[in-house]
Tab-separated table of C-alpha atoms in Angstrom:
chain	number	residue	atom	x	y	z
A	697	MET	CA	-26.580	-57.041	11.101
A	698	LEU	CA	-28.184	-54.070	9.363
A	699	ASP	CA	-31.708	-53.281	10.554
A	700	HIS	CA	-33.593	-52.269	7.404
A	701	GLY	CA	-36.490	-51.033	9.434
A	702	ALA	CA	-34.426	-48.510	11.340
A	703	ALA	CA	-34.175	-44.924	10.201
A	704	PRO	CA	-30.757	-44.039	8.805
A	705	PRO	CA	-28.629	-41.600	10.776
A	706	ALA	CA	-29.352	-37.945	10.044
A	707	THR	CA	-25.848	-37.421	8.698
A	708	GLU	CA	-26.381	-40.076	6.023
A	709	SER	CA	-29.608	-38.730	4.556
A	710	PRO	CA	-28.930	-36.000	2.026
A	711	SER	CA	-32.623	-35.538	1.284
A	712	SER	CA	-33.900	-35.092	4.828
A	713	PRO	CA	-33.455	-32.092	7.152
A	714	ASN	CA	-30.117	-32.354	8.920
A	715	PRO	CA	-29.650	-30.445	12.148
A	716	THR	CA	-25.887	-31.170	12.141
A	717	ARG	CA	-25.255	-29.964	8.606
A	718	GLY	CA	-23.022	-26.901	8.379
A	719	PRO	CA	-24.170	-23.485	7.179
A	720	GLY	CA	-24.994	-22.933	3.528
A	721	LEU	CA	-22.694	-21.302	0.998
A	722	GLY	CA	-24.194	-17.840	1.471
A	723	ALA	CA	-23.711	-17.970	5.241
A	724	ARG	CA	-20.142	-19.216	4.826
A	725	LEU	CA	-19.273	-16.367	2.488
A	726	MET	CA	-20.758	-13.812	4.891
A	727	ARG	CA	-19.291	-15.174	8.147
A	728	ARG	CA	-17.555	-12.459	10.113
A	729	LYS	CA	-14.606	-12.668	12.461
A	730	PRO	CA	-15.392	-11.073	15.848
A	731	VAL	CA	-13.365	-7.985	16.685
A	732	GLU	CA	-12.423	-9.473	20.047
A	733	ARG	CA	-10.968	-12.551	18.343
A	734	LEU	CA	-9.032	-10.436	15.849
A	735	VAL	CA	-7.435	-8.455	18.665
A	736	ALA	CA	-6.796	-11.516	20.854
A	737	GLU	CA	-4.915	-13.258	18.060
A	738	GLY	CA	-2.749	-10.178	17.433
A	739	GLY	CA	0.908	-11.057	16.896
A	740	GLN	CA	0.393	-14.809	17.066
A	741	GLY	CA	1.865	-16.798	14.201
A	742	GLU	CA	2.965	-20.333	13.406
A	743	GLY	CA	5.740	-21.261	15.836
A	744	GLY	CA	6.199	-17.811	17.337
A	745	ALA	CA	4.870	-14.304	17.790
A	746	LEU	CA	5.628	-10.844	16.426
A	747	ARG	CA	7.307	-8.464	18.885
A	748	ARG	CA	5.769	-5.182	20.044
A	749	SER	CA	8.636	-2.722	19.709
A	750	LEU	CA	7.491	0.206	17.518
A	751	THR	CA	6.849	3.691	18.907
A	752	MET	CA	4.538	6.377	17.467
A	753	TRP	CA	7.543	8.105	15.863
A	754	GLN	CA	8.668	4.880	14.191
A	755	LEU	CA	5.129	4.169	12.965
A	756	THR	CA	4.986	7.662	11.456
A	757	MET	CA	8.330	7.071	9.752
A	758	ILE	CA	7.074	3.752	8.350
A	759	SER	CA	4.049	5.557	6.949
A	760	ILE	CA	6.142	8.367	5.447
A	761	GLY	CA	8.716	5.868	4.281
A	762	ALA	CA	6.070	3.934	2.362
A	763	THR	CA	4.540	7.090	0.892
A	764	LEU	CA	7.193	9.673	0.108
A	765	GLY	CA	9.236	8.491	-2.833
A	766	THR	CA	8.403	7.384	-6.342
A	767	GLY	CA	5.220	9.457	-6.461
A	768	ILE	CA	7.185	12.692	-6.394
A	769	PHE	CA	10.569	11.579	-7.706
A	770	VAL	CA	9.320	9.512	-10.662
A	771	VAL	CA	5.543	9.440	-11.245
A	772	LEU	CA	5.474	13.253	-11.316
A	773	GLY	CA	7.034	12.923	-14.758
A	774	GLU	CA	4.119	10.764	-15.921
A	775	ALA	CA	1.330	12.787	-14.302
A	776	THR	CA	2.401	16.293	-15.393
A	777	PRO	CA	1.750	15.704	-19.138
A	778	LEU	CA	-1.811	14.669	-18.180
A	779	ALA	CA	-2.670	17.793	-16.161
A	780	GLY	CA	-0.129	20.446	-17.148
A	781	PRO	CA	0.808	22.976	-14.436
A	782	ALA	CA	-2.378	21.931	-12.622
A	783	VAL	CA	-0.568	18.766	-11.543
A	784	ALA	CA	-0.257	20.471	-8.145
A	785	VAL	CA	-4.077	20.563	-8.044
A	786	SER	CA	-4.068	16.870	-8.942
A	787	PHE	CA	-1.889	16.215	-5.901
A	788	VAL	CA	-4.414	18.112	-3.770
A	789	VAL	CA	-7.331	16.097	-5.203
A	790	ALA	CA	-5.496	12.820	-4.668
A	791	GLY	CA	-4.516	13.966	-1.172
A	792	LEU	CA	-8.089	14.922	-0.323
A	793	THR	CA	-9.265	11.503	-1.459
A	794	ALA	CA	-6.586	9.939	0.692
A	795	LEU	CA	-7.565	12.144	3.657
A	796	PHE	CA	-11.168	10.939	3.748
A	797	SER	CA	-9.969	7.339	3.683
A	798	ALA	CA	-7.159	8.067	6.162
A	799	LEU	CA	-9.713	9.295	8.697
A	800	SER	CA	-11.583	6.004	8.374
A	801	TYR	CA	-8.307	4.097	8.648
A	802	ALA	CA	-7.391	6.033	11.777
A	803	GLU	CA	-10.664	5.131	13.501
A	804	LEU	CA	-10.450	1.461	12.586
A	805	ALA	CA	-6.732	1.208	13.387
A	806	GLY	CA	-7.423	2.536	16.866
A	807	SER	CA	-10.345	0.122	17.333
A	808	ILE	CA	-8.911	-3.013	15.668
A	809	PRO	CA	-5.096	-2.714	15.969
A	810	VAL	CA	-4.035	-5.742	13.912
A	811	SER	CA	-1.684	-6.443	11.010
A	812	GLY	CA	-4.307	-7.134	8.363
A	813	SER	CA	-5.206	-3.490	7.744
A	814	SER	CA	-8.351	-3.090	5.619
A	815	TYR	CA	-8.519	-6.858	5.120
A	816	SER	CA	-9.078	-7.386	8.847
A	817	TYR	CA	-11.500	-4.448	9.071
A	818	SER	CA	-13.570	-5.977	6.253
A	819	TYR	CA	-13.503	-9.401	7.924
A	820	ALA	CA	-14.990	-7.912	11.086
A	821	THR	CA	-17.732	-5.956	9.306
A	822	MET	CA	-18.607	-7.358	5.870
A	823	GLY	CA	-17.735	-11.028	6.009
A	824	GLU	CA	-15.158	-13.433	4.659
A	825	LEU	CA	-15.722	-13.088	0.915
A	826	VAL	CA	-15.455	-9.285	1.003
A	827	ALA	CA	-12.426	-9.604	3.310
A	828	TRP	CA	-10.771	-11.949	0.839
A	829	ILE	CA	-11.459	-9.574	-2.067
A	830	CYS	CA	-10.021	-6.711	-0.022
A	831	GLY	CA	-6.967	-8.757	0.955
A	832	TRP	CA	-6.426	-9.762	-2.655
A	833	CYS	CA	-6.568	-6.074	-3.638
A	834	LEU	CA	-3.974	-5.335	-0.961
A	835	VAL	CA	-1.706	-7.990	-2.433
A	836	LEU	CA	-2.026	-6.121	-5.726
A	837	GLU	CA	-1.580	-2.735	-4.029
A	838	TYR	CA	1.483	-3.620	-2.002
A	839	GLY	CA	3.186	-6.265	-4.091
A	840	VAL	CA	2.879	-4.394	-7.362
A	841	SER	CA	3.747	-1.019	-5.823
A	842	VAL	CA	7.001	-2.465	-4.487
A	843	ALA	CA	7.828	-3.431	-8.054
A	844	ALA	CA	6.739	-0.045	-9.433
A	845	VAL	CA	8.829	1.854	-6.906
A	846	ALA	CA	11.833	-0.365	-7.580
A	847	VAL	CA	11.603	0.443	-11.304
A	848	GLY	CA	11.818	4.166	-10.513
A	849	TRP	CA	14.829	3.547	-8.277
A	850	GLY	CA	16.841	2.350	-11.253
A	851	GLU	CA	16.314	5.670	-13.052
A	852	TYR	CA	17.954	7.621	-10.257
A	853	VAL	CA	20.765	5.092	-9.877
A	854	ASN	CA	21.648	5.863	-13.498
A	855	GLU	CA	21.491	9.610	-12.809
A	856	LEU	CA	23.831	9.149	-9.853
A	857	LEU	CA	26.301	6.997	-11.780
A	858	ASP	CA	26.298	9.376	-14.740
A	859	GLY	CA	26.963	12.394	-12.525
A	860	THR	CA	29.724	10.782	-10.476
A	861	ILE	CA	31.711	8.428	-12.694
A	862	GLY	CA	30.279	9.233	-16.113
A	863	VAL	CA	28.785	5.830	-16.894
A	864	THR	CA	25.283	4.389	-16.853
A	865	ILE	CA	23.879	0.917	-16.651
A	866	PRO	CA	23.171	-0.382	-20.180
A	867	ASP	CA	19.499	-0.468	-21.180
A	868	ALA	CA	19.746	-4.196	-21.764
A	869	VAL	CA	20.005	-4.771	-17.999
A	870	ALA	CA	18.350	-1.550	-16.754
A	871	ALA	CA	14.973	-1.696	-18.543
A	872	PRO	CA	12.280	-4.364	-18.961
A	873	LEU	CA	11.078	-5.895	-22.198
A	874	GLY	CA	9.177	-3.351	-24.256
A	875	GLU	CA	11.332	-0.456	-23.060
A	876	GLY	CA	14.583	-1.333	-24.782
A	877	GLY	CA	15.938	-3.961	-22.430
A	878	PHE	CA	15.622	-7.511	-21.198
A	879	ILE	CA	15.660	-7.125	-17.419
A	880	ASN	CA	15.692	-4.259	-14.907
A	881	LEU	CA	18.606	-5.368	-12.756
A	882	PRO	CA	18.707	-2.314	-10.419
A	883	ALA	CA	15.015	-2.806	-9.578
A	884	LEU	CA	15.638	-6.439	-8.756
A	885	ILE	CA	18.635	-5.568	-6.570
A	886	VAL	CA	16.825	-2.968	-4.431
A	887	VAL	CA	14.001	-5.397	-3.634
A	888	LEU	CA	16.476	-8.057	-2.558
A	889	LEU	CA	18.367	-5.533	-0.397
A	890	ALA	CA	15.108	-4.547	1.322
A	891	MET	CA	14.420	-8.225	1.936
A	892	VAL	CA	17.763	-8.665	3.689
A	893	PHE	CA	17.117	-5.708	6.031
A	894	LEU	CA	13.579	-6.895	6.854
A	895	MET	CA	14.897	-10.296	7.874
A	896	GLY	CA	16.673	-8.655	10.820
A	897	GLY	CA	13.570	-7.729	12.815
A	898	ALA	CA	10.943	-4.965	13.039
A	899	LYS	CA	12.817	-2.743	15.514
A	900	GLU	CA	16.087	-2.850	13.583
A	901	SER	CA	14.243	-2.313	10.300
A	902	ALA	CA	12.411	0.706	11.739
A	903	ARG	CA	15.716	2.353	12.707
A	904	ILE	CA	17.100	1.958	9.197
A	905	ASN	CA	13.846	3.274	7.743
A	906	THR	CA	13.905	6.366	9.978
A	907	ILE	CA	17.394	7.310	8.786
A	908	MET	CA	16.332	6.956	5.147
A	909	VAL	CA	13.166	9.040	5.688
A	910	VAL	CA	15.143	11.910	7.231
A	911	ILE	CA	17.515	11.868	4.240
A	912	LYS	CA	14.728	12.024	1.676
A	913	ILE	CA	12.844	14.846	3.417
A	914	ALA	CA	16.082	16.831	3.498
A	915	THR	CA	16.606	16.069	-0.206
A	916	LEU	CA	13.162	17.376	-1.182
A	917	LEU	CA	13.615	20.527	0.897
A	918	LEU	CA	16.937	21.074	-0.874
A	919	PHE	CA	15.174	20.743	-4.232
A	920	CYS	CA	12.564	23.304	-3.176
A	921	GLY	CA	15.239	25.779	-2.163
A	922	ILE	CA	17.167	25.496	-5.438
A	923	GLY	CA	14.173	24.960	-7.741
A	924	PHE	CA	12.508	28.131	-6.415
A	925	LEU	CA	15.305	30.163	-8.002
A	926	GLY	CA	14.384	28.831	-11.446
A	927	ILE	CA	10.642	29.527	-11.393
A	928	LYS	CA	9.266	31.350	-14.439
A	929	ALA	CA	5.713	32.709	-14.094
A	930	GLY	CA	4.945	31.856	-17.718
A	931	ASN	CA	5.304	28.156	-16.972
A	932	TYR	CA	2.078	28.291	-14.953
A	933	THR	CA	-0.081	29.370	-17.915
A	934	PRO	CA	-2.353	27.955	-19.062
A	935	LEU	CA	-2.909	26.367	-15.667
A	936	ALA	CA	-5.072	23.463	-16.844
A	937	PRO	CA	-4.494	23.011	-20.607
A	938	LEU	CA	-6.234	19.620	-20.580
A	939	GLY	CA	-9.141	20.682	-18.375
A	940	VAL	CA	-10.779	18.959	-15.435
A	941	THR	CA	-10.465	15.598	-17.172
A	942	GLY	CA	-6.698	15.970	-17.225
A	943	ILE	CA	-6.600	16.941	-13.563
A	944	SER	CA	-8.662	13.909	-12.517
A	945	ALA	CA	-6.645	11.546	-14.759
A	946	ALA	CA	-3.406	12.795	-13.214
A	947	ALA	CA	-4.905	12.582	-9.721
A	948	ALA	CA	-5.869	8.948	-10.328
A	949	THR	CA	-2.302	8.173	-11.366
A	950	LEU	CA	-0.852	10.135	-8.447
A	951	PHE	CA	-3.085	8.425	-5.902
A	952	PHE	CA	-0.463	5.693	-6.102
A	953	SER	CA	1.751	8.189	-4.255
A	954	TYR	CA	-0.490	8.262	-1.155
A	955	ILE	CA	-0.885	4.611	-0.309
A	956	GLY	CA	1.831	4.641	2.329
A	957	PHE	CA	-0.295	5.668	5.320
A	958	ASP	CA	-1.920	2.260	5.036
A	959	ALA	CA	1.493	0.737	5.872
A	960	ALA	CA	1.309	2.133	9.413
A	961	SER	CA	-1.903	0.183	10.026
A	962	THR	CA	-0.165	-3.060	8.990
A	963	ALA	CA	2.186	-2.600	11.955
A	964	GLY	CA	-0.659	-2.876	14.455
A	965	GLU	CA	0.672	-6.070	16.012
A	966	GLU	CA	4.204	-4.733	16.445
A	967	ALA	CA	3.321	-1.323	17.920
A	968	LYS	CA	3.860	-0.721	21.637
A	969	ASN	CA	0.607	1.222	22.057
A	970	PRO	CA	-1.354	0.676	18.811
A	971	LYS	CA	-4.717	2.086	19.935
A	972	ARG	CA	-3.147	5.447	20.734
A	973	ASP	CA	-0.250	5.614	18.272
A	974	LEU	CA	-1.685	4.221	15.020
A	975	PRO	CA	-4.296	6.977	14.447
A	976	ARG	CA	-1.732	9.670	15.262
A	977	ALA	CA	0.894	8.186	12.953
A	978	ILE	CA	-1.562	7.880	10.055
A	979	MET	CA	-2.784	11.477	10.251
A	980	LEU	CA	0.624	13.047	10.922
A	981	SER	CA	2.304	11.211	8.055
A	982	LEU	CA	-0.432	12.150	5.576
A	983	LEU	CA	-0.144	15.828	6.549
A	984	ILE	CA	3.646	15.889	6.117
A	985	VAL	CA	3.555	14.043	2.797
A	986	THR	CA	0.763	16.141	1.255
A	987	VAL	CA	2.491	19.431	2.092
A	988	LEU	CA	5.770	18.199	0.597
A	989	TYR	CA	4.113	16.805	-2.533
A	990	CYS	CA	2.246	20.006	-3.329
A	991	LEU	CA	5.241	22.223	-2.605
A	992	VAL	CA	7.588	20.178	-4.801
A	993	ALA	CA	5.043	19.925	-7.636
A	994	LEU	CA	4.421	23.688	-7.650
A	995	ILE	CA	8.122	24.453	-7.818
A	996	ALA	CA	8.829	21.737	-10.410
A	997	VAL	CA	6.238	22.944	-12.951
A	998	GLY	CA	7.315	26.528	-12.334
A	999	ALA	CA	10.949	25.711	-13.068
A	1000	MET	CA	10.387	23.531	-16.157
A	1001	PRO	CA	7.681	23.757	-18.876
A	1002	TRP	CA	5.090	21.045	-18.325
A	1003	GLN	CA	5.540	19.687	-21.866
A	1004	ASP	CA	9.176	18.806	-21.041
A	1005	PHE	CA	8.104	16.314	-18.376
A	1006	GLU	CA	7.000	13.827	-21.039
A	1007	GLY	CA	9.144	10.690	-20.838
A	1008	THR	CA	11.257	12.082	-17.975
A	1009	GLU	CA	11.388	9.712	-15.005
A	1010	ALA	CA	14.112	11.673	-13.196
A	1011	ALA	CA	12.558	15.124	-13.649
A	1012	LEU	CA	13.690	16.637	-10.356
A	1013	ALA	CA	17.344	15.894	-11.035
A	1014	GLN	CA	16.998	17.434	-14.499
A	1015	ILE	CA	15.481	20.594	-13.017
A	1016	MET	CA	18.336	20.913	-10.518
A	1017	LYS	CA	20.828	20.686	-13.364
A	1018	ASP	CA	18.962	23.229	-15.524
A	1019	VAL	CA	18.535	25.770	-12.717
A	1020	THR	CA	22.115	25.703	-11.431
A	1021	GLY	CA	23.916	24.991	-14.693
A	1022	HIS	CA	26.006	22.412	-12.837
A	1023	SER	CA	25.612	18.688	-12.403
A	1024	PHE	CA	26.714	18.696	-8.740
A	1025	TRP	CA	23.296	19.505	-7.249
A	1026	SER	CA	21.513	17.071	-9.547
A	1027	VAL	CA	23.941	14.397	-8.329
A	1028	VAL	CA	23.101	15.287	-4.716
A	1029	LEU	CA	19.384	15.022	-5.489
A	1030	ALA	CA	19.880	11.738	-7.339
A	1031	ALA	CA	21.737	10.349	-4.305
A	1032	GLY	CA	18.888	11.443	-2.035
A	1033	ALA	CA	16.351	9.924	-4.408
A	1034	VAL	CA	18.192	6.605	-4.421
A	1035	VAL	CA	17.864	6.500	-0.623
A	1036	ALA	CA	14.291	7.839	-0.683
A	1037	ILE	CA	12.941	5.338	-3.168
A	1038	ALA	CA	14.786	2.478	-1.479
A	1039	SER	CA	12.960	3.357	1.764
A	1040	VAL	CA	9.607	3.100	-0.032
A	1041	VAL	CA	10.503	-0.378	-1.286
A	1042	PHE	CA	11.530	-1.241	2.249
A	1043	ALA	CA	8.391	0.050	4.002
A	1044	VAL	CA	5.857	-1.192	1.447
A	1045	LEU	CA	7.458	-4.637	1.330
A	1046	TYR	CA	7.081	-4.705	5.120
A	1047	GLY	CA	3.370	-3.921	4.819
A	1048	GLN	CA	2.815	-6.638	2.225
A	1049	THR	CA	4.342	-9.328	4.405
A	1050	ARG	CA	2.190	-8.354	7.403
A	1051	ILE	CA	-1.045	-8.459	5.408
A	1052	LEU	CA	-0.235	-11.928	4.095
A	1053	PHE	CA	0.698	-12.885	7.664
A	1054	ALA	CA	-2.823	-11.988	8.843
A	1055	MET	CA	-4.505	-13.753	5.910
A	1056	SER	CA	-2.424	-16.873	6.499
A	1057	ARG	CA	-3.262	-16.906	10.202
A	1058	ASP	CA	-6.944	-16.894	9.217
A	1059	GLY	CA	-6.351	-19.905	6.962
A	1060	LEU	CA	-6.995	-18.032	3.709
A	1061	MET	CA	-3.341	-18.240	2.622
A	1062	PRO	CA	-0.833	-21.093	3.031
A	1063	LYS	CA	0.667	-21.529	6.508
A	1064	ALA	CA	4.157	-20.568	5.328
A	1065	PHE	CA	3.139	-16.904	5.363
A	1066	ALA	CA	2.326	-17.025	9.112
A	1067	LYS	CA	5.491	-18.781	10.289
A	1068	VAL	CA	7.503	-16.582	12.672
A	1069	ASP	CA	11.219	-16.980	13.281
A	1070	GLU	CA	11.773	-17.278	17.039
A	1071	ARG	CA	15.136	-15.482	16.979
A	1072	THR	CA	14.136	-12.374	15.024
A	1073	GLY	CA	10.380	-12.335	15.639
A	1074	THR	CA	9.733	-11.856	11.892
A	1075	PRO	CA	7.888	-13.932	9.260
A	1076	ARG	CA	11.075	-14.805	7.359
A	1077	ALA	CA	9.629	-17.338	4.895
A	1078	ASN	CA	6.848	-14.862	4.102
A	1079	THR	CA	9.403	-12.100	3.519
A	1080	PHE	CA	11.470	-14.273	1.186
A	1081	ILE	CA	8.488	-15.411	-0.914
A	1082	VAL	CA	7.011	-11.916	-1.252
A	1083	SER	CA	10.398	-10.383	-2.060
A	1084	ALA	CA	11.087	-12.935	-4.775
A	1085	PHE	CA	7.675	-12.276	-6.368
A	1086	CYS	CA	8.115	-8.493	-6.261
A	1087	ALA	CA	11.661	-8.713	-7.588
A	1088	VAL	CA	10.500	-10.634	-10.659
A	1089	LEU	CA	7.744	-8.070	-11.319
A	1090	ALA	CA	10.146	-5.162	-10.884
A	1091	ALA	CA	12.653	-6.695	-13.259
A	1092	THR	CA	10.184	-7.380	-16.075
A	1093	ILE	CA	7.198	-4.940	-16.060
A	1094	PRO	CA	7.233	-1.227	-17.148
A	1095	LEU	CA	6.562	1.452	-14.503
A	1096	GLY	CA	3.385	2.983	-15.989
A	1097	GLU	CA	1.400	-0.255	-15.983
A	1098	LEU	CA	2.563	-1.070	-12.452
A	1099	ALA	CA	1.556	2.356	-11.080
A	1100	ASN	CA	-1.973	2.180	-12.536
A	1101	ALA	CA	-2.505	-1.395	-11.316
A	1102	THR	CA	-1.428	-0.312	-7.843
A	1103	SER	CA	-3.785	2.675	-7.863
A	1104	ILE	CA	-6.903	0.665	-8.689
A	1105	GLY	CA	-6.154	-1.966	-6.046
A	1106	THR	CA	-5.564	0.753	-3.473
A	1107	LEU	CA	-8.723	2.667	-4.345
A	1108	PHE	CA	-10.867	-0.457	-4.076
A	1109	ALA	CA	-9.430	-1.343	-0.661
A	1110	PHE	CA	-9.848	2.240	0.579
A	1111	ALA	CA	-13.469	2.277	-0.590
A	1112	LEU	CA	-14.133	-0.818	1.520
A	1113	VAL	CA	-12.525	0.793	4.586
A	1114	ASN	CA	-14.930	3.717	4.314
A	1115	VAL	CA	-17.841	1.279	4.207
A	1116	ALA	CA	-16.394	-0.722	7.118
A	1117	VAL	CA	-16.205	2.270	9.442
A	1118	VAL	CA	-19.901	3.047	8.822
A	1119	ILE	CA	-20.961	-0.560	9.450
A	1120	LEU	CA	-18.912	-0.834	12.652
A	1121	ARG	CA	-20.363	2.420	14.012
A	1122	TYR	CA	-23.887	1.030	13.662
A	1123	THR	CA	-23.199	-2.586	14.682
A	1124	ARG	CA	-20.817	-1.786	17.577
A	1125	PRO	CA	-21.754	1.736	18.716
A	1126	THR	CA	-20.350	1.293	22.244
A	1127	MET	CA	-16.933	-0.020	21.192
A	1128	ASN	CA	-13.984	1.874	22.654
A	1129	ARG	CA	-12.573	4.158	19.930
A	1130	THR	CA	-9.399	6.164	20.466
A	1131	PHE	CA	-10.128	8.178	17.304
A	1132	ARG	CA	-13.472	9.003	15.729
A	1133	VAL	CA	-14.131	10.229	12.196
A	1134	MET	CA	-15.559	13.730	12.311
A	1135	LEU	CA	-18.757	14.672	10.426
A	1136	PHE	CA	-19.889	11.040	10.452
A	1137	PRO	CA	-21.281	9.563	8.184
A	1138	LEU	CA	-20.586	12.311	5.635
A	1139	THR	CA	-16.786	11.922	5.728
A	1140	PRO	CA	-16.603	8.154	5.012
A	1141	LEU	CA	-19.323	8.486	2.358
A	1142	LEU	CA	-17.290	11.218	0.656
A	1143	GLY	CA	-14.228	8.997	0.913
A	1144	PHE	CA	-16.138	6.165	-0.759
A	1145	GLY	CA	-17.389	8.465	-3.516
A	1146	PHE	CA	-13.946	9.937	-4.215
A	1147	CYS	CA	-12.449	6.465	-4.472
A	1148	LEU	CA	-15.045	5.434	-7.049
A	1149	TRP	CA	-14.435	8.641	-9.015
A	1150	MET	CA	-10.694	7.973	-9.091
A	1151	MET	CA	-11.242	4.387	-10.201
A	1152	ILE	CA	-13.457	5.521	-13.077
A	1153	SER	CA	-10.701	7.943	-14.172
A	1154	LEU	CA	-8.207	5.123	-14.711
A	1155	PRO	CA	-7.702	3.770	-18.256
A	1156	GLY	CA	-9.624	0.778	-19.596
A	1157	ALA	CA	-6.504	-1.393	-19.806
A	1158	THR	CA	-6.060	-1.015	-16.042
A	1159	TRP	CA	-9.623	-2.245	-15.489
A	1160	VAL	CA	-8.908	-5.286	-17.643
A	1161	VAL	CA	-5.856	-6.121	-15.529
A	1162	PHE	CA	-7.872	-5.533	-12.347
A	1163	GLY	CA	-10.699	-7.784	-13.555
A	1164	ALA	CA	-8.283	-10.572	-14.423
A	1165	TRP	CA	-6.603	-10.225	-11.026
A	1166	MET	CA	-9.948	-10.378	-9.217
A	1167	ALA	CA	-11.027	-13.441	-11.225
A	1168	ALA	CA	-7.799	-15.235	-10.329
A	1169	GLY	CA	-8.290	-14.310	-6.676
A	1170	LEU	CA	-11.835	-15.648	-6.557
A	1171	VAL	CA	-10.736	-18.931	-8.123
A	1172	PHE	CA	-8.049	-19.268	-5.455
A	1173	TYR	CA	-10.520	-18.458	-2.678
A	1174	PHE	CA	-13.142	-20.989	-3.750
A	1175	LEU	CA	-10.560	-23.714	-4.329
A	1176	TYR	CA	-8.456	-23.051	-1.221
A	1177	GLY	CA	-9.566	-20.379	1.256
A	1178	LEU	CA	-13.259	-21.258	1.531
A	1179	ARG	CA	-12.499	-24.737	2.890
A	1180	ARG	CA	-9.347	-23.949	4.877
A	1181	SER	CA	-10.576	-20.807	6.619
A	1182	ARG	CA	-10.113	-20.991	10.400
A	1183	LEU	CA	-13.724	-19.925	10.809
A	1184	ALA	CA	-14.754	-22.793	8.540
A	1185	THR	CA	-12.804	-25.372	10.517
A	1186	ALA	CA	-14.279	-24.025	13.761
A	1187	GLU	CA	-17.773	-24.733	12.384
A	1188	LYS	CA	-17.032	-28.424	11.778
């Protein structure tokens, strides 16, 4: 029988103070995941665990594999008309921006060696909402860049086919809507091929990636040797016909070409010695890529007038043909580019799956993304879902829009990493760090400032796409992630 004189239980009185009530919305959005918990959970998924099998050399190759490709083989043709011969300076500016952020990445990767990359670093320092926003940007960065790179791959497949058997893939099935076709079939195929290789396991995938990276470095060095013979001094004047604005606009577009070093940090849970090897792999890969980019860009604009780059997505092959007067060397370069760009698809797709793996393990994404196949030690369902999504994007969206969307997502995530390294230095000053950013806090603050500058240089349409993407992500978080977060369930 109900006793009307008794006080109701505290949990039934919404108007009275409740000591058992959970934290408020603000506290829930700001809850942070302890570094120790992030590291302890490393590699653990639904039904299995990732395998630690990657060496420092393989991590470096993953980073180079994810970086060195479309940015120099394809996007160079889009950036040169913006900056003129000063496109080489644009590569330096973009590389400098990447360097500041890479230093922050190297410190955090050595301190928090997990698969989530900047998402996990944000979770440990700035709270769940910021971590979600960062993770959502990484989905944009990686998923869309896979599609963008795959689009460029199709251009060189056509160059290779034309130079060997004299036929090309018809525009109807080699270009998306708006560019004279209905579907980009080559782009779709390369994503699906990468998916098949990734299903085999991290160690096997790393071996294939290493072979492809060696081939593409050799291809670019071959271009430099032949392209040098065609340099005309007059092609370098005027150096910056569109001024500083043109240089910064091209640098913002080319920043897309530097995102690969982030891929090494996504392998933190599959590296044999992540605290030692991740910082080394990040810095070494960025050095190699920047030198190659600048060298190739200098030779390319010296061998062909900058105005002729407009609308040319296979510029390097065209230069080889013009310099030698024969199609043989352009065919060799096209073959190398086909391998090179395929390796970027491969490595970046790998990074995307590992970020979603970390987000799923934290409860912010569906559990399917964290399921690990016991036989191969890979998140196979995750790989299939991500590959299917990227394949559809690659088959239907033009390259230019994809590259800009990737750049803004990357820049935002990198900006957060620079903030995260400052916060962690002050909140956990005694933490063991195998790499430390020099000139702290100036370097991460410069990295943050450069990222903002690059973002501002991107066109308004890209900001509209970014805003819509962020809005969709926040809706998903508040409807799904906020309630299903592992930290949220631990509070109940």
